[in-house]
Amino acid sequence: MTKRQKELGVTEFGYEVGIKGGNFLLNIEAFLAKMATVKKGEYIGLELTKMLLGDDCCAIVKHEYDVKPLLRGLTAIMPEHFCYTDTYDLDCLTVK
């Protein structure tokens, strides 16, 4: 587990499922483990989803139904580290 993951409070379960198992969309703990590996900066939500999923042809659908709620959840539970806005479908994630 990385230093940043430890600082963000990633659990062993989240690390096992999200990083080692590769199923980071399972729950918020696994998603936090994966998002802790993203470098600080601003990202367009859909581009971030494509980056996380690789060359998955269904990234648009996955982003709309699976990733957006998890990004909103991260913003709600950790506003000092993540800020996600989706105003007028122009979604932007800021990782601090």
mmCIF file of N, CA, C and O in Angstrom:
data_model
loop_
_atom_site.group_PDB
_atom_site.id
_atom_site.type_symbol
_atom_site.label_atom_id
_atom_site.label_comp_id
_atom_site.label_asym_id
_atom_site.label_seq_id
_atom_site.Cartn_x
_atom_site.Cartn_y
_atom_site.Cartn_z
ATOM 1 N N MET A 1 0.848 -1.176 0.000
ATOM 2 C CA MET A 1 0.000 0.000 0.000
ATOM 3 C C MET A 1 0.897 1.244 0.000
ATOM 4 O O MET A 1 1.893 1.287 0.710
ATOM 5 N N THR A 2 0.513 2.238 -0.793
ATOM 6 C CA THR A 2 1.315 3.456 -0.892
ATOM 7 C C THR A 2 1.067 4.386 0.300
ATOM 8 O O THR A 2 0.081 4.236 1.034
ATOM 9 N N LYS A 3 1.953 5.350 0.445
ATOM 10 C CA LYS A 3 1.829 6.322 1.534
ATOM 11 C C LYS A 3 0.536 7.131 1.396
ATOM 12 O O LYS A 3 -0.165 7.362 2.371
ATOM 13 N N ARG A 4 0.215 7.532 0.160
ATOM 14 C CA ARG A 4 -1.014 8.308 -0.069
ATOM 15 C C ARG A 4 -2.261 7.494 0.281
ATOM 16 O O ARG A 4 -3.212 8.008 0.855
ATOM 17 N N GLN A 5 -2.261 6.226 -0.074
ATOM 18 C CA GLN A 5 -3.403 5.371 0.264
ATOM 19 C C GLN A 5 -3.573 5.279 1.779
ATOM 20 O O GLN A 5 -4.688 5.352 2.283
ATOM 21 N N LYS A 6 -2.489 5.154 2.489
ATOM 22 C CA LYS A 6 -2.560 5.105 3.954
ATOM 23 C C LYS A 6 -3.080 6.420 4.524
ATOM 24 O O LYS A 6 -3.900 6.430 5.437
ATOM 25 N N GLU A 7 -2.602 7.556 3.963
ATOM 26 C CA GLU A 7 -3.048 8.869 4.434
ATOM 27 C C GLU A 7 -4.541 9.086 4.205
ATOM 28 O O GLU A 7 -5.201 9.750 4.994
ATOM 29 N N LEU A 8 -5.069 8.544 3.106
ATOM 30 C CA LEU A 8 -6.492 8.709 2.800
ATOM 31 C C LEU A 8 -7.369 7.710 3.546
ATOM 32 O O LEU A 8 -8.583 7.768 3.441
ATOM 33 N N GLY A 9 -6.766 6.798 4.272
ATOM 34 C CA GLY A 9 -7.535 5.863 5.076
ATOM 35 C C GLY A 9 -8.051 4.653 4.315
ATOM 36 O O GLY A 9 -9.098 4.095 4.647
ATOM 37 N N VAL A 10 -7.316 4.239 3.287
ATOM 38 C CA VAL A 10 -7.705 3.056 2.528
ATOM 39 C C VAL A 10 -7.583 1.832 3.427
ATOM 40 O O VAL A 10 -6.579 1.656 4.115
ATOM 41 N N THR A 11 -8.599 1.001 3.431
ATOM 42 C CA THR A 11 -8.592 -0.208 4.254
ATOM 43 C C THR A 11 -7.902 -1.347 3.510
ATOM 44 O O THR A 11 -7.719 -1.291 2.297
ATOM 45 N N GLU A 12 -7.530 -2.378 4.248
ATOM 46 C CA GLU A 12 -6.933 -3.565 3.626
ATOM 47 C C GLU A 12 -7.910 -4.213 2.648
ATOM 48 O O GLU A 12 -7.513 -4.672 1.584
ATOM 49 N N PHE A 13 -9.201 -4.233 3.012
ATOM 50 C CA PHE A 13 -10.219 -4.790 2.126
ATOM 51 C C PHE A 13 -10.287 -3.998 0.824
ATOM 52 O O PHE A 13 -10.306 -4.569 -0.270
ATOM 53 N N GLY A 14 -10.308 -2.681 0.926
ATOM 54 C CA GLY A 14 -10.358 -1.832 -0.256
ATOM 55 C C GLY A 14 -9.142 -2.029 -1.145
ATOM 56 O O GLY A 14 -9.254 -2.069 -2.368
ATOM 57 N N TYR A 15 -7.981 -2.181 -0.533
ATOM 58 C CA TYR A 15 -6.749 -2.393 -1.289
ATOM 59 C C TYR A 15 -6.773 -3.742 -2.000
ATOM 60 O O TYR A 15 -6.430 -3.835 -3.178
ATOM 61 N N GLU A 16 -7.182 -4.778 -1.282
ATOM 62 C CA GLU A 16 -7.232 -6.118 -1.865
ATOM 63 C C GLU A 16 -8.189 -6.180 -3.051
ATOM 64 O O GLU A 16 -7.869 -6.723 -4.100
ATOM 65 N N VAL A 17 -9.382 -5.613 -2.882
ATOM 66 C CA VAL A 17 -10.394 -5.673 -3.931
ATOM 67 C C VAL A 17 -10.086 -4.694 -5.061
ATOM 68 O O VAL A 17 -10.150 -5.052 -6.233
ATOM 69 N N GLY A 18 -9.755 -3.459 -4.724
ATOM 70 C CA GLY A 18 -9.593 -2.414 -5.725
ATOM 71 C C GLY A 18 -8.296 -2.459 -6.501
ATOM 72 O O GLY A 18 -8.277 -2.203 -7.703
ATOM 73 N N ILE A 19 -7.207 -2.796 -5.825
ATOM 74 C CA ILE A 19 -5.907 -2.782 -6.482
ATOM 75 C C ILE A 19 -5.488 -4.182 -6.917
ATOM 76 O O ILE A 19 -5.251 -4.436 -8.090
ATOM 77 N N LYS A 20 -5.413 -5.092 -5.983
ATOM 78 C CA LYS A 20 -4.962 -6.446 -6.318
ATOM 79 C C LYS A 20 -5.993 -7.203 -7.143
ATOM 80 O O LYS A 20 -5.643 -7.900 -8.084
ATOM 81 N N GLY A 21 -7.268 -7.066 -6.789
ATOM 82 C CA GLY A 21 -8.324 -7.769 -7.514
ATOM 83 C C GLY A 21 -8.762 -7.060 -8.779
ATOM 84 O O GLY A 21 -9.385 -7.659 -9.653
ATOM 85 N N GLY A 22 -8.481 -5.769 -8.879
ATOM 86 C CA GLY A 22 -8.840 -5.010 -10.070
ATOM 87 C C GLY A 22 -10.310 -4.661 -10.180
ATOM 88 O O GLY A 22 -10.763 -4.180 -11.204
ATOM 89 N N ASN A 23 -11.084 -4.874 -9.130
ATOM 90 C CA ASN A 23 -12.521 -4.594 -9.152
ATOM 91 C C ASN A 23 -12.796 -3.312 -8.371
ATOM 92 O O ASN A 23 -13.489 -3.317 -7.351
ATOM 93 N N PHE A 24 -12.264 -2.188 -8.862
ATOM 94 C CA PHE A 24 -12.358 -0.935 -8.120
ATOM 95 C C PHE A 24 -13.743 -0.303 -8.168
ATOM 96 O O PHE A 24 -14.006 0.645 -7.453
ATOM 97 N N LEU A 25 -14.645 -0.813 -8.980
ATOM 98 C CA LEU A 25 -16.008 -0.278 -9.024
ATOM 99 C C LEU A 25 -16.954 -1.032 -8.085
ATOM 100 O O LEU A 25 -18.145 -0.760 -8.069
ATOM 101 N N LEU A 26 -16.431 -1.947 -7.295
ATOM 102 C CA LEU A 26 -17.271 -2.749 -6.401
ATOM 103 C C LEU A 26 -17.917 -1.907 -5.314
ATOM 104 O O LEU A 26 -19.116 -2.003 -5.077
ATOM 105 N N ASN A 27 -17.151 -1.066 -4.652
ATOM 106 C CA ASN A 27 -17.695 -0.224 -3.581
ATOM 107 C C ASN A 27 -16.787 0.990 -3.384
ATOM 108 O O ASN A 27 -15.761 1.121 -4.037
ATOM 109 N N ILE A 28 -17.167 1.863 -2.478
ATOM 110 C CA ILE A 28 -16.441 3.120 -2.285
ATOM 111 C C ILE A 28 -15.041 2.883 -1.710
ATOM 112 O O ILE A 28 -14.116 3.619 -2.023
ATOM 113 N N GLU A 29 -14.857 1.843 -0.908
ATOM 114 C CA GLU A 29 -13.530 1.558 -0.356
ATOM 115 C C GLU A 29 -12.549 1.148 -1.449
ATOM 116 O O GLU A 29 -11.412 1.612 -1.485
ATOM 117 N N ALA A 30 -12.997 0.284 -2.340
ATOM 118 C CA ALA A 30 -12.145 -0.153 -3.445
ATOM 119 C C ALA A 30 -11.882 1.002 -4.404
ATOM 120 O O ALA A 30 -10.773 1.155 -4.923
ATOM 121 N N PHE A 31 -12.885 1.851 -4.632
ATOM 122 C CA PHE A 31 -12.727 2.993 -5.510
ATOM 123 C C PHE A 31 -11.753 4.001 -4.918
ATOM 124 O O PHE A 31 -10.923 4.564 -5.625
ATOM 125 N N LEU A 32 -11.812 4.214 -3.616
ATOM 126 C CA LEU A 32 -10.871 5.119 -2.950
ATOM 127 C C LEU A 32 -9.446 4.597 -3.082
ATOM 128 O O LEU A 32 -8.521 5.379 -3.323
ATOM 129 N N ALA A 33 -9.264 3.290 -2.962
ATOM 130 C CA ALA A 33 -7.933 2.711 -3.122
ATOM 131 C C ALA A 33 -7.379 2.994 -4.509
ATOM 132 O O ALA A 33 -6.202 3.333 -4.665
ATOM 133 N N LYS A 34 -8.215 2.895 -5.526
ATOM 134 C CA LYS A 34 -7.783 3.161 -6.903
ATOM 135 C C LYS A 34 -7.558 4.651 -7.125
ATOM 136 O O LYS A 34 -6.578 5.056 -7.751
ATOM 137 N N MET A 35 -8.458 5.497 -6.621
ATOM 138 C CA MET A 35 -8.343 6.937 -6.826
ATOM 139 C C MET A 35 -7.153 7.523 -6.073
ATOM 140 O O MET A 35 -6.650 8.571 -6.453
ATOM 141 N N ALA A 36 -6.681 6.855 -5.037
ATOM 142 C CA ALA A 36 -5.507 7.324 -4.307
ATOM 143 C C ALA A 36 -4.246 7.199 -5.154
ATOM 144 O O ALA A 36 -3.231 7.812 -4.840
ATOM 145 N N THR A 37 -4.321 6.439 -6.241
ATOM 146 C CA THR A 37 -3.164 6.290 -7.127
ATOM 147 C C THR A 37 -3.145 7.336 -8.233
ATOM 148 O O THR A 37 -2.165 7.445 -8.962
ATOM 149 N N VAL A 38 -4.220 8.114 -8.375
ATOM 150 C CA VAL A 38 -4.304 9.149 -9.405
ATOM 151 C C VAL A 38 -3.532 10.382 -8.932
ATOM 152 O O VAL A 38 -3.678 10.817 -7.795
ATOM 153 N N LYS A 39 -2.714 10.928 -9.824
ATOM 154 C CA LYS A 39 -1.916 12.099 -9.470
ATOM 155 C C LYS A 39 -2.805 13.314 -9.242
ATOM 156 O O LYS A 39 -3.884 13.424 -9.805
ATOM 157 N N LYS A 40 -2.329 14.233 -8.423
ATOM 158 C CA LYS A 40 -3.057 15.462 -8.139
ATOM 159 C C LYS A 40 -3.213 16.276 -9.409
ATOM 160 O O LYS A 40 -2.335 16.300 -10.258
ATOM 161 N N GLY A 41 -4.363 16.948 -9.533
ATOM 162 C CA GLY A 41 -4.629 17.771 -10.700
ATOM 163 C C GLY A 41 -6.098 17.771 -11.042
ATOM 164 O O GLY A 41 -6.937 17.325 -10.254
ATOM 165 N N GLU A 42 -6.430 18.293 -12.223
ATOM 166 C CA GLU A 42 -7.816 18.345 -12.685
ATOM 167 C C GLU A 42 -7.987 17.380 -13.844
ATOM 168 O O GLU A 42 -7.123 17.291 -14.722
ATOM 169 N N TYR A 43 -9.105 16.667 -13.834
ATOM 170 C CA TYR A 43 -9.384 15.660 -14.846
ATOM 171 C C TYR A 43 -10.808 15.807 -15.350
ATOM 172 O O TYR A 43 -11.726 16.063 -14.571
ATOM 173 N N ILE A 44 -10.988 15.593 -16.640
ATOM 174 C CA ILE A 44 -12.337 15.449 -17.185
ATOM 175 C C ILE A 44 -12.791 14.051 -16.793
ATOM 176 O O ILE A 44 -12.056 13.075 -16.976
ATOM 177 N N GLY A 45 -13.990 13.962 -16.245
ATOM 178 C CA GLY A 45 -14.466 12.698 -15.691
ATOM 179 C C GLY A 45 -14.427 11.542 -16.665
ATOM 180 O O GLY A 45 -13.974 10.451 -16.324
ATOM 181 N N LEU A 46 -14.880 11.744 -17.883
ATOM 182 C CA LEU A 46 -14.904 10.664 -18.866
ATOM 183 C C LEU A 46 -13.494 10.232 -19.252
ATOM 184 O O LEU A 46 -13.223 9.034 -19.392
ATOM 185 N N GLU A 47 -12.589 11.177 -19.373
ATOM 186 C CA GLU A 47 -11.198 10.829 -19.706
ATOM 187 C C GLU A 47 -10.554 10.042 -18.560
ATOM 188 O O GLU A 47 -9.766 9.127 -18.798
ATOM 189 N N LEU A 48 -10.881 10.400 -17.330
ATOM 190 C CA LEU A 48 -10.382 9.663 -16.168
ATOM 191 C C LEU A 48 -10.910 8.233 -16.189
ATOM 192 O O LEU A 48 -10.168 7.289 -15.937
ATOM 193 N N THR A 49 -12.189 8.069 -16.526
ATOM 194 C CA THR A 49 -12.772 6.736 -16.599
ATOM 195 C C THR A 49 -12.082 5.908 -17.675
ATOM 196 O O THR A 49 -11.772 4.729 -17.452
ATOM 197 N N LYS A 50 -11.813 6.498 -18.819
ATOM 198 C CA LYS A 50 -11.105 5.783 -19.880
ATOM 199 C C LYS A 50 -9.706 5.389 -19.417
ATOM 200 O O LYS A 50 -9.224 4.302 -19.722
ATOM 201 N N MET A 51 -9.062 6.275 -18.665
ATOM 202 C CA MET A 51 -7.732 5.986 -18.158
ATOM 203 C C MET A 51 -7.768 4.809 -17.173
ATOM 204 O O MET A 51 -6.916 3.926 -17.216
ATOM 205 N N LEU A 52 -8.768 4.788 -16.305
ATOM 206 C CA LEU A 52 -8.872 3.729 -15.302
ATOM 207 C C LEU A 52 -9.272 2.392 -15.905
ATOM 208 O O LEU A 52 -8.803 1.344 -15.485
ATOM 209 N N LEU A 53 -10.166 2.417 -16.890
ATOM 210 C CA LEU A 53 -10.673 1.175 -17.483
ATOM 211 C C LEU A 53 -9.811 0.656 -18.618
ATOM 212 O O LEU A 53 -10.011 -0.471 -19.069
ATOM 213 N N GLY A 54 -8.904 1.457 -19.119
ATOM 214 C CA GLY A 54 -8.096 1.026 -20.251
ATOM 215 C C GLY A 54 -8.865 1.206 -21.545
ATOM 216 O O GLY A 54 -9.582 2.179 -21.723
ATOM 217 N N ASP A 55 -8.750 0.265 -22.449
ATOM 218 C CA ASP A 55 -9.396 0.364 -23.757
ATOM 219 C C ASP A 55 -10.785 -0.274 -23.757
ATOM 220 O O ASP A 55 -11.158 -0.960 -24.708
ATOM 221 N N ASP A 56 -11.527 -0.080 -22.714
ATOM 222 C CA ASP A 56 -12.880 -0.624 -22.639
ATOM 223 C C ASP A 56 -13.804 0.190 -23.539
ATOM 224 O O ASP A 56 -13.903 1.406 -23.419
ATOM 225 N N CYS A 57 -14.490 -0.488 -24.449
ATOM 226 C CA CYS A 57 -15.358 0.213 -25.402
ATOM 227 C C CYS A 57 -16.615 0.771 -24.732
ATOM 228 O O CYS A 57 -17.312 1.582 -25.313
ATOM 229 N N CYS A 58 -16.897 0.355 -23.536
ATOM 230 C CA CYS A 58 -18.116 0.785 -22.848
ATOM 231 C C CYS A 58 -17.818 1.847 -21.783
ATOM 232 O O CYS A 58 -18.577 1.991 -20.825
ATOM 233 N N ALA A 59 -16.747 2.602 -21.928
ATOM 234 C CA ALA A 59 -16.340 3.567 -20.909
ATOM 235 C C ALA A 59 -17.395 4.645 -20.691
ATOM 236 O O ALA A 59 -17.607 5.086 -19.564
ATOM 237 N N ILE A 60 -18.088 5.066 -21.754
ATOM 238 C CA ILE A 60 -19.110 6.114 -21.612
ATOM 239 C C ILE A 60 -20.251 5.629 -20.727
ATOM 240 O O ILE A 60 -20.691 6.329 -19.818
ATOM 241 N N VAL A 61 -20.706 4.417 -20.950
ATOM 242 C CA VAL A 61 -21.801 3.855 -20.154
ATOM 243 C C VAL A 61 -21.337 3.618 -18.723
ATOM 244 O O VAL A 61 -22.042 3.944 -17.765
ATOM 245 N N LYS A 62 -20.154 3.058 -18.562
ATOM 246 C CA LYS A 62 -19.606 2.819 -17.218
ATOM 247 C C LYS A 62 -19.471 4.128 -16.452
ATOM 248 O O LYS A 62 -19.768 4.199 -15.274
ATOM 249 N N HIS A 63 -19.010 5.157 -17.134
ATOM 250 C CA HIS A 63 -18.832 6.448 -16.474
ATOM 251 C C HIS A 63 -20.169 6.993 -15.999
ATOM 252 O O HIS A 63 -20.300 7.438 -14.864
ATOM 253 N N GLU A 64 -21.158 6.950 -16.862
ATOM 254 C CA GLU A 64 -22.466 7.524 -16.550
ATOM 255 C C GLU A 64 -23.146 6.814 -15.378
ATOM 256 O O GLU A 64 -23.690 7.452 -14.489
ATOM 257 N N TYR A 65 -23.093 5.496 -15.355
ATOM 258 C CA TYR A 65 -23.869 4.741 -14.372
ATOM 259 C C TYR A 65 -23.071 4.234 -13.179
ATOM 260 O O TYR A 65 -23.642 4.025 -12.114
ATOM 261 N N ASP A 66 -21.779 4.018 -13.334
ATOM 262 C CA ASP A 66 -20.998 3.442 -12.242
ATOM 263 C C ASP A 66 -20.011 4.418 -11.606
ATOM 264 O O ASP A 66 -19.878 4.470 -10.391
ATOM 265 N N VAL A 67 -19.319 5.203 -12.423
ATOM 266 C CA VAL A 67 -18.240 6.039 -11.902
ATOM 267 C C VAL A 67 -18.746 7.357 -11.330
ATOM 268 O O VAL A 67 -18.286 7.791 -10.271
ATOM 269 N N LYS A 68 -19.699 8.006 -11.996
ATOM 270 C CA LYS A 68 -20.203 9.304 -11.499
ATOM 271 C C LYS A 68 -20.706 9.229 -10.058
ATOM 272 O O LYS A 68 -20.350 10.090 -9.245
ATOM 273 N N PRO A 69 -21.525 8.231 -9.694
ATOM 274 C CA PRO A 69 -21.963 8.183 -8.292
ATOM 275 C C PRO A 69 -20.806 8.001 -7.309
ATOM 276 O O PRO A 69 -20.830 8.569 -6.211
ATOM 277 N N LEU A 70 -19.786 7.237 -7.700
ATOM 278 C CA LEU A 70 -18.646 7.044 -6.811
ATOM 279 C C LEU A 70 -17.817 8.321 -6.688
ATOM 280 O O LEU A 70 -17.305 8.626 -5.605
ATOM 281 N N LEU A 71 -17.709 9.082 -7.773
ATOM 282 C CA LEU A 71 -16.998 10.365 -7.698
ATOM 283 C C LEU A 71 -17.742 11.348 -6.799
ATOM 284 O O LEU A 71 -17.123 12.076 -6.023
ATOM 285 N N ARG A 72 -19.064 11.360 -6.903
ATOM 286 C CA ARG A 72 -19.858 12.216 -6.004
ATOM 287 C C ARG A 72 -19.690 11.774 -4.557
ATOM 288 O O ARG A 72 -19.610 12.599 -3.645
ATOM 289 N N GLY A 73 -19.632 10.464 -4.342
ATOM 290 C CA GLY A 73 -19.439 9.933 -2.992
ATOM 291 C C GLY A 73 -18.095 10.326 -2.407
ATOM 292 O O GLY A 73 -18.004 10.688 -1.230
ATOM 293 N N LEU A 74 -17.042 10.267 -3.215
ATOM 294 C CA LEU A 74 -15.722 10.692 -2.738
ATOM 295 C C LEU A 74 -15.726 12.157 -2.342
ATOM 296 O O LEU A 74 -15.124 12.546 -1.352
ATOM 297 N N THR A 75 -16.416 12.975 -3.130
ATOM 298 C CA THR A 75 -16.503 14.398 -2.817
ATOM 299 C C THR A 75 -17.247 14.617 -1.513
ATOM 300 O O THR A 75 -16.891 15.492 -0.726
ATOM 301 N N ALA A 76 -18.267 13.811 -1.269
ATOM 302 C CA ALA A 76 -19.055 13.959 -0.041
ATOM 303 C C ALA A 76 -18.277 13.535 1.198
ATOM 304 O O ALA A 76 -18.359 14.192 2.231
ATOM 305 N N ILE A 77 -17.509 12.448 1.089
ATOM 306 C CA ILE A 77 -16.824 11.960 2.288
ATOM 307 C C ILE A 77 -15.418 12.523 2.465
ATOM 308 O O ILE A 77 -14.889 12.515 3.572
ATOM 309 N N MET A 78 -14.815 13.039 1.380
ATOM 310 C CA MET A 78 -13.456 13.577 1.470
ATOM 311 C C MET A 78 -13.321 14.867 0.673
ATOM 312 O O MET A 78 -12.530 14.942 -0.278
ATOM 313 N N PRO A 79 -14.061 15.914 1.042
ATOM 314 C CA PRO A 79 -14.006 17.153 0.261
ATOM 315 C C PRO A 79 -12.651 17.851 0.313
ATOM 316 O O PRO A 79 -12.352 18.668 -0.555
ATOM 317 N N GLU A 80 -11.832 17.530 1.283
ATOM 318 C CA GLU A 80 -10.517 18.156 1.359
ATOM 319 C C GLU A 80 -9.528 17.545 0.359
ATOM 320 O O GLU A 80 -8.475 18.124 0.106
ATOM 321 N N HIS A 81 -9.867 16.393 -0.216
ATOM 322 C CA HIS A 81 -8.983 15.726 -1.169
ATOM 323 C C HIS A 81 -9.550 15.620 -2.587
ATOM 324 O O HIS A 81 -8.790 15.555 -3.547
ATOM 325 N N PHE A 82 -10.891 15.561 -2.709
ATOM 326 C CA PHE A 82 -11.533 15.382 -4.010
ATOM 327 C C PHE A 82 -12.676 16.380 -4.172
ATOM 328 O O PHE A 82 -13.441 16.598 -3.241
ATOM 329 N N CYS A 83 -12.778 16.953 -5.358
ATOM 330 C CA CYS A 83 -13.887 17.855 -5.672
ATOM 331 C C CYS A 83 -14.408 17.486 -7.060
ATOM 332 O O CYS A 83 -13.689 17.648 -8.052
ATOM 333 N N TYR A 84 -15.632 16.983 -7.124
ATOM 334 C CA TYR A 84 -16.225 16.580 -8.398
ATOM 335 C C TYR A 84 -17.442 17.447 -8.670
ATOM 336 O O TYR A 84 -18.299 17.602 -7.813
ATOM 337 N N THR A 85 -17.494 18.024 -9.862
ATOM 338 C CA THR A 85 -18.659 18.798 -10.279
ATOM 339 C C THR A 85 -19.136 18.272 -11.625
ATOM 340 O O THR A 85 -18.331 17.852 -12.452
ATOM 341 N N ASP A 86 -20.441 18.311 -11.800
ATOM 342 C CA ASP A 86 -21.034 17.827 -13.044
ATOM 343 C C ASP A 86 -22.094 18.817 -13.514
ATOM 344 O O ASP A 86 -23.209 18.459 -13.844
ATOM 345 N N THR A 87 -21.737 20.087 -13.542
ATOM 346 C CA THR A 87 -22.666 21.131 -13.944
ATOM 347 C C THR A 87 -22.798 21.129 -15.460
ATOM 348 O O THR A 87 -21.802 21.193 -16.175
ATOM 349 N N TYR A 88 -24.019 21.063 -15.931
ATOM 350 C CA TYR A 88 -24.309 21.046 -17.368
ATOM 351 C C TYR A 88 -23.562 19.929 -18.098
ATOM 352 O O TYR A 88 -23.100 20.097 -19.216
ATOM 353 N N ASP A 89 -23.429 18.776 -17.444
ATOM 354 C CA ASP A 89 -22.735 17.613 -17.998
ATOM 355 C C ASP A 89 -21.280 17.884 -18.375
ATOM 356 O O ASP A 89 -20.698 17.190 -19.192
ATOM 357 N N LEU A 90 -20.682 18.895 -17.799
ATOM 358 C CA LEU A 90 -19.255 19.166 -17.973
ATOM 359 C C LEU A 90 -18.553 18.706 -16.703
ATOM 360 O O LEU A 90 -18.217 19.504 -15.839
ATOM 361 N N ASP A 91 -18.374 17.395 -16.588
ATOM 362 C CA ASP A 91 -17.874 16.856 -15.328
ATOM 363 C C ASP A 91 -16.371 17.051 -15.207
ATOM 364 O O ASP A 91 -15.604 16.867 -16.136
ATOM 365 N N CYS A 92 -15.960 17.457 -14.010
ATOM 366 C CA CYS A 92 -14.558 17.742 -13.729
ATOM 367 C C CYS A 92 -14.239 17.250 -12.320
ATOM 368 O O CYS A 92 -14.969 17.525 -11.372
ATOM 369 N N LEU A 93 -13.147 16.518 -12.216
ATOM 370 C CA LEU A 93 -12.674 16.053 -10.923
ATOM 371 C C LEU A 93 -11.366 16.758 -10.614
ATOM 372 O O LEU A 93 -10.440 16.763 -11.436
ATOM 373 N N THR A 94 -11.285 17.339 -9.422
ATOM 374 C CA THR A 94 -10.051 17.947 -8.940
ATOM 375 C C THR A 94 -9.528 17.088 -7.817
ATOM 376 O O THR A 94 -10.225 16.860 -6.822
ATOM 377 N N VAL A 95 -8.311 16.590 -7.978
ATOM 378 C CA VAL A 95 -7.655 15.793 -6.947
ATOM 379 C C VAL A 95 -6.639 16.697 -6.273
ATOM 380 O O VAL A 95 -5.751 17.253 -6.937
ATOM 381 N N LYS A 96 -6.805 16.899 -4.975
ATOM 382 C CA LYS A 96 -5.920 17.810 -4.227
ATOM 383 C C LYS A 96 -4.866 17.040 -3.487
ATOM 384 O O LYS A 96 -5.019 15.960 -3.069
#
